[in-house]
mmCIF file of C-alpha atoms and ligand atoms in Angstrom:
data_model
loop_
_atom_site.group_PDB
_atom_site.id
_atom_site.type_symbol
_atom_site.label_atom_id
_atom_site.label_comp_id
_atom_site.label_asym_id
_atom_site.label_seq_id
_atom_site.Cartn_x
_atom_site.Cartn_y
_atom_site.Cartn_z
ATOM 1 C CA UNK A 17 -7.695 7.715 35.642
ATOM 2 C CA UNK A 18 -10.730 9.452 34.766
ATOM 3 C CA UNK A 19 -11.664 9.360 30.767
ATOM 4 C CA UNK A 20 -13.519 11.837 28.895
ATOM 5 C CA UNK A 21 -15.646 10.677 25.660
ATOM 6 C CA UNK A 22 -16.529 12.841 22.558
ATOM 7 C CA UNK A 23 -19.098 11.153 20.580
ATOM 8 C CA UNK A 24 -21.698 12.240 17.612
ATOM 9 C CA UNK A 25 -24.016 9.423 16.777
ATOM 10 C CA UNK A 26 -25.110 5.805 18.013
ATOM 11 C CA UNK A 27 -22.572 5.568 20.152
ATOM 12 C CA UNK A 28 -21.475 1.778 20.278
ATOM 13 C CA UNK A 29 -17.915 2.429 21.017
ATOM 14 C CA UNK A 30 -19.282 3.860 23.956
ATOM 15 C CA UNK A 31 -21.061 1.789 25.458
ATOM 16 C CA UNK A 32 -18.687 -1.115 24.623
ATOM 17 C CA UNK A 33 -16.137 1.401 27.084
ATOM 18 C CA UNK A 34 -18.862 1.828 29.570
ATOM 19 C CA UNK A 35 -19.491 -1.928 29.388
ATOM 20 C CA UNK A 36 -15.872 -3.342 29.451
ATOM 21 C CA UNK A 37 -14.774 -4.556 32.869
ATOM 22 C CA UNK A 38 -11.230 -3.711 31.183
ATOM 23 C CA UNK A 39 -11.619 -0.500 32.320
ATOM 24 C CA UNK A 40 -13.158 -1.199 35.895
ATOM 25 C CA UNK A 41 -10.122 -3.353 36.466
ATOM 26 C CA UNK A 42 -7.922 -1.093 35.651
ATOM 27 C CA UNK A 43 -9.796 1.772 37.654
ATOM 28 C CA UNK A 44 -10.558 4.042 34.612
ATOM 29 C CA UNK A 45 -13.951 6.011 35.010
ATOM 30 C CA UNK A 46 -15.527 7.493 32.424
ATOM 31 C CA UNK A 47 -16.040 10.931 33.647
ATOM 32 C CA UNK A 48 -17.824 12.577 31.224
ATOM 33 C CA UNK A 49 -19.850 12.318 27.561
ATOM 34 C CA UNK A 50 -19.272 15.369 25.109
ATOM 35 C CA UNK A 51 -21.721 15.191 22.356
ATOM 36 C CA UNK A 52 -22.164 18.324 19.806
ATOM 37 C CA UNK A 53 -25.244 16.748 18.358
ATOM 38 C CA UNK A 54 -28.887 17.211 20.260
ATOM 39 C CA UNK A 55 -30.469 14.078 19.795
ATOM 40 C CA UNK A 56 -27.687 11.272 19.249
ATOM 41 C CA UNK A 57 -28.352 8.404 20.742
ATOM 42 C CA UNK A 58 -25.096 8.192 22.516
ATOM 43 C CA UNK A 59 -26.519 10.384 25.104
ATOM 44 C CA UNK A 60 -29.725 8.315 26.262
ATOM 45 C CA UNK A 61 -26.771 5.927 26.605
ATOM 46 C CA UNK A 62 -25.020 7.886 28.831
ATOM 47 C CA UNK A 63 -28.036 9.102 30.882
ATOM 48 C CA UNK A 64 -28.806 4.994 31.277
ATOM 49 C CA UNK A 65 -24.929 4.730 32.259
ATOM 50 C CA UNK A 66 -25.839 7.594 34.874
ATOM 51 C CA UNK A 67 -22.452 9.801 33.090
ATOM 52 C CA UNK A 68 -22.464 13.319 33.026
ATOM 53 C CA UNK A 69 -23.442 14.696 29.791
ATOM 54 C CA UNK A 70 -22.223 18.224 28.472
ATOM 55 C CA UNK A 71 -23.727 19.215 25.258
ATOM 56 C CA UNK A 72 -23.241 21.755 22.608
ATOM 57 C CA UNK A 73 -23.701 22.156 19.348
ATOM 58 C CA UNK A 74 -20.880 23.523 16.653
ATOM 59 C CA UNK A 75 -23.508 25.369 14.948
ATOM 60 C CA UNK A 76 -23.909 28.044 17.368
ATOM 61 C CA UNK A 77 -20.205 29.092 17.164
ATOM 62 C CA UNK A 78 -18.457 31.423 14.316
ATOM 63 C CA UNK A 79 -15.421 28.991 14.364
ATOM 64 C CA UNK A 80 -13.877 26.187 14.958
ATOM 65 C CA UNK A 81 -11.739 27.460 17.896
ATOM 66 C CA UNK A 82 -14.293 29.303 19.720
ATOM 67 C CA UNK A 83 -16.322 25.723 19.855
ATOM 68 C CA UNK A 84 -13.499 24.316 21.116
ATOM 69 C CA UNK A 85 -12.457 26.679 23.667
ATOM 70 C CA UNK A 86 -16.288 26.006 25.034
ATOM 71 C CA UNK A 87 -15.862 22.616 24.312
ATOM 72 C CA UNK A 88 -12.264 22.560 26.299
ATOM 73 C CA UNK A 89 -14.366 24.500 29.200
ATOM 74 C CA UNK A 90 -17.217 22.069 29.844
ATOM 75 C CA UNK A 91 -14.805 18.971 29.720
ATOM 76 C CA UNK A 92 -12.280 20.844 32.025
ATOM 77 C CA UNK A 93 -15.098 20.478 34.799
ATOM 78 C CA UNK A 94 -14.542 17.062 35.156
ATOM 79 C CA UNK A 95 -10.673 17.058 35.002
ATOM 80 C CA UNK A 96 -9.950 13.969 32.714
ATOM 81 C CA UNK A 97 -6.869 12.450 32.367
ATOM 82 C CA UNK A 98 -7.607 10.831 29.192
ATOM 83 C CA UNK A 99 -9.975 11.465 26.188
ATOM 84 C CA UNK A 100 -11.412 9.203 23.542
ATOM 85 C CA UNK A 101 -12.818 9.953 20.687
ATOM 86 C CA UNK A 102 -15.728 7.405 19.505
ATOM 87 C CA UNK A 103 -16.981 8.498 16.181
ATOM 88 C CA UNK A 104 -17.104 12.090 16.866
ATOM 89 C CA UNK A 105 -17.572 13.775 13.519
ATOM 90 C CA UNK A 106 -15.161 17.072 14.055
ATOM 91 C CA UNK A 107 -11.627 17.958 13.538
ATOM 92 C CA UNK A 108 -9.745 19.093 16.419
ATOM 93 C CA UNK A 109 -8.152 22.331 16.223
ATOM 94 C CA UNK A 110 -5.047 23.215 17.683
ATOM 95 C CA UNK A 111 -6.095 24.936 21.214
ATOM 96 C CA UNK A 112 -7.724 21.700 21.957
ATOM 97 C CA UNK A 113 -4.532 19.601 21.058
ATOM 98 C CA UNK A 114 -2.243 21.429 23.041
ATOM 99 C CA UNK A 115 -4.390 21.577 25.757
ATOM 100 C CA UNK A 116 -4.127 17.801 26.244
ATOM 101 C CA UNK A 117 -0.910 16.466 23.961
ATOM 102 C CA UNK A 118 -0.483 12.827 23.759
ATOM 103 C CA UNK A 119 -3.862 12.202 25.737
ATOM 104 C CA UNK A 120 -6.362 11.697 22.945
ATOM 105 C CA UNK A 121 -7.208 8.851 21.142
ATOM 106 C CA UNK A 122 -9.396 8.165 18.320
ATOM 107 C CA UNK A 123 -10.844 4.755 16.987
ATOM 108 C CA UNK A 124 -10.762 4.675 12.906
ATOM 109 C CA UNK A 125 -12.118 1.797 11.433
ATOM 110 C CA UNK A 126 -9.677 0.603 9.036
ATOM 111 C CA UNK A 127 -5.953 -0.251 8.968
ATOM 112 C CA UNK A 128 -4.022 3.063 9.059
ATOM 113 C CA UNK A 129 -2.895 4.696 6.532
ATOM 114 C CA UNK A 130 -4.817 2.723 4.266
ATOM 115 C CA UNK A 131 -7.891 4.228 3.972
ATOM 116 C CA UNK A 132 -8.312 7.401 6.517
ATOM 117 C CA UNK A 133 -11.472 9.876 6.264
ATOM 118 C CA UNK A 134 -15.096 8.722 6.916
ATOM 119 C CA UNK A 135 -15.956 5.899 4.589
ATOM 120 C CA UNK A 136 -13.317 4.110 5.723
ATOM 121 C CA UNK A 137 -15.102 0.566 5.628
ATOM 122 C CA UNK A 138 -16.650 1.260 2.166
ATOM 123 C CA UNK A 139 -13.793 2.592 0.558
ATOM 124 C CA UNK A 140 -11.800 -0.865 1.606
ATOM 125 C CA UNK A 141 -14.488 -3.027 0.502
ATOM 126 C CA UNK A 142 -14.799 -1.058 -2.649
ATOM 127 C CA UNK A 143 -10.862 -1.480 -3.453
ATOM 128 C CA UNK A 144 -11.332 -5.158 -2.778
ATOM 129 C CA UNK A 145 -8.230 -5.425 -0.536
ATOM 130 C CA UNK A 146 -7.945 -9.004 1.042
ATOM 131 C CA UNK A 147 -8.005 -7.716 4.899
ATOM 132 C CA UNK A 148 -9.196 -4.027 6.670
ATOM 133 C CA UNK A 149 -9.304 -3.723 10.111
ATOM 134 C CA UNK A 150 -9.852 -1.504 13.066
ATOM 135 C CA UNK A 151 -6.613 1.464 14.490
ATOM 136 C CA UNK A 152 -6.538 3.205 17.616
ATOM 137 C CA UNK A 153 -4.101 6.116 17.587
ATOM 138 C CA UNK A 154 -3.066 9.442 19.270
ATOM 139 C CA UNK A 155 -4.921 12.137 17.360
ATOM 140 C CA UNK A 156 -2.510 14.966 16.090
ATOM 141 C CA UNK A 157 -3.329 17.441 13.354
ATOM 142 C CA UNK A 158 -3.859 15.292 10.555
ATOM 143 C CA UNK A 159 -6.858 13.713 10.352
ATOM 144 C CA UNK A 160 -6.835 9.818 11.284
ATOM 145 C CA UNK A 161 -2.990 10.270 11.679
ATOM 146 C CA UNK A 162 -0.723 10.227 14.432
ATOM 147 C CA UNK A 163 0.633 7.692 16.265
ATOM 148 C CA UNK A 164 -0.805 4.046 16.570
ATOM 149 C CA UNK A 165 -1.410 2.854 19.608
ATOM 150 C CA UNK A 166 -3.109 -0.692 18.964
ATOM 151 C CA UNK A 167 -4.303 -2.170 15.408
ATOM 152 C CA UNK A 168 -6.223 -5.303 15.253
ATOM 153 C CA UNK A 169 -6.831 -7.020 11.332
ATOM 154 C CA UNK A 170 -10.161 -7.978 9.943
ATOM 155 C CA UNK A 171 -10.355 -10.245 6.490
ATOM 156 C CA UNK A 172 -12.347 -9.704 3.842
ATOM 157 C CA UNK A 173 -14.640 -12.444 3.049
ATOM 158 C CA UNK A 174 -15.208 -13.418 -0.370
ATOM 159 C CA UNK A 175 -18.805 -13.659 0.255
ATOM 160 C CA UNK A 176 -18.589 -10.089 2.572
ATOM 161 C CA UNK A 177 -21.196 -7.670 1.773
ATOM 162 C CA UNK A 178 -20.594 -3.826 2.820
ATOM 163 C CA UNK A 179 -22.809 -4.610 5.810
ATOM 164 C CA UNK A 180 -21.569 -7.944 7.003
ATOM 165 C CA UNK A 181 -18.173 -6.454 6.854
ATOM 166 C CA UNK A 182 -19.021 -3.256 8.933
ATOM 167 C CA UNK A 183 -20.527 -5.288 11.240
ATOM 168 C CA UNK A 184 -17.732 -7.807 11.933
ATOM 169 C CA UNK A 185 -15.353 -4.402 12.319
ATOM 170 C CA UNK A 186 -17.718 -2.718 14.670
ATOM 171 C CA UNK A 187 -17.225 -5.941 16.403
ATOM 172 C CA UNK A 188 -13.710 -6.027 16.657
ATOM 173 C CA UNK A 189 -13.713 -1.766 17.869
ATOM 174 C CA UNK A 190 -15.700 -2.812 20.320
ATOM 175 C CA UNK A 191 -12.745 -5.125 21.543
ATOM 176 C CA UNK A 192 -9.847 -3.101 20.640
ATOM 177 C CA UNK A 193 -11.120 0.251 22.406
ATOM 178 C CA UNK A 194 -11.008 -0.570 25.884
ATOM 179 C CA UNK A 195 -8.232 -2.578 25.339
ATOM 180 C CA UNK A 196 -6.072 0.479 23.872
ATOM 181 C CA UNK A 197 -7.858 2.913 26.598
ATOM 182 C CA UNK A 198 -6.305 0.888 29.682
ATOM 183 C CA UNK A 199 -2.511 0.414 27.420
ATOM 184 C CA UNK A 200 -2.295 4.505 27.749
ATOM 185 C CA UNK A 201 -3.858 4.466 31.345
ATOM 186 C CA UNK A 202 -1.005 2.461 32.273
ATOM 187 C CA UNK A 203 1.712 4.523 29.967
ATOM 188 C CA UNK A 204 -0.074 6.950 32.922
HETATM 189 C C1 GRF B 306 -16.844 3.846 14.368
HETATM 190 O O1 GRF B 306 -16.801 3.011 13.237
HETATM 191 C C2 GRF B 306 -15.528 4.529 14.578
HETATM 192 O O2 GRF B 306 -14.436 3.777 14.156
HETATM 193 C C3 GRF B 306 -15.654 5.753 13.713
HETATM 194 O O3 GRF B 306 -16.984 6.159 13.863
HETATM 195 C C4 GRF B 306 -17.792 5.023 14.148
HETATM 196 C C5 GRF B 306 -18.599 5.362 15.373
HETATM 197 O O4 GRF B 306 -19.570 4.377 15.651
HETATM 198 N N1 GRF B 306 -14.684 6.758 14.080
HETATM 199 P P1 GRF B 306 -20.364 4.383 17.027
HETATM 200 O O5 GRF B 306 -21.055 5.743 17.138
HETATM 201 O O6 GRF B 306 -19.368 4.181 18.141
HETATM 202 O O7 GRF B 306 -21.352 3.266 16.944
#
């Protein structure tokens, strides 16, 4: 089972997939980092992790599709089964959907539906909800929709802070990813 990433930024989900004997037990190789921006440190992780690279940035591209379709051709040179998305900071578009249905996960971290978008952990600490959390699910149109695959709860302390919070989530992701990677490498 070979696994494609798409990242953005620090990359911690990352390296907690390149870390996680979870995947070498279940013979999952990450085959390949996408990044689309120059400079994130995902991708000295990757070069330390000795896993292929392909870069490119959405800026040089009039649309949406057309960085897909380039992004769809670089990934298609190292055939993954699977892909995961680990804070990658673009919305599909439909070529790249159909070009692998039902094979792409993304890690949001919050309980889905509550709170979708990208201030997810903010926006739950703001509302002062009693327990967020962390969702893996099958990326469809939507954004941070489509099936759940795995959802794990976090509580929210009463003496929490935004940053203690995010940091006990990014804790749990770093569990529930590889755990949720090697559930749909064994749905095959
Ligand atoms: C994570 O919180 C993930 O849930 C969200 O983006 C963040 C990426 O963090 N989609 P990192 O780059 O993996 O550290």
């Amino acid at each position: 089972m070979r696994l494609a990433v798409l990242a953005s930024g620090s990359g911690s989900n990352f390296q907690a997939l390149v870390d996680s004997p979870l995947l070498k037990n279940a013979s999952v190789e990450i085959c390949c980092l996408f990044c689309n921006v120059a400079g994130a440190k995902v991708i000295e992780r990757a070069a330390r992790a000795g896993i292929a690279v392909e870069l490119l940035s959405h800026k040089d591209f009039k649309s949406r599709e057309d960085f897909d379709r380039a992004v769809l051709a670089k990934l298609s040179r190292h055939k993954p089964d699977l892909i995961a998305l680990a804070g990658y900071m673009r919305i599909l578009s439909p070529v790249f959907l159909a070009t692998y249905p039902d094979k792409i996960l993304n890690i949001h971290p919050a309980l889905l539906p509550k709170f979708p978008g990208a201030n997810a952990i903010k926006d739950a600490f703001a509302a002062k909800v009693p327990e967020t959390g962390v969702t893996v699910h099958l990326v469809d149109l939507g954004v941070d929709t489509g099936p759940i695959v795995l959802q794990e709860r976090v509580p929210i302390r009463a003496d929490d802070t935004l940053e203690s919070l995010a940091e006990r989530i990014h804790k749990v992701e770093h569990q529930v990813y590889p755990k949720a990677v090697v559930m749909m490498a064994k749905r095959g």
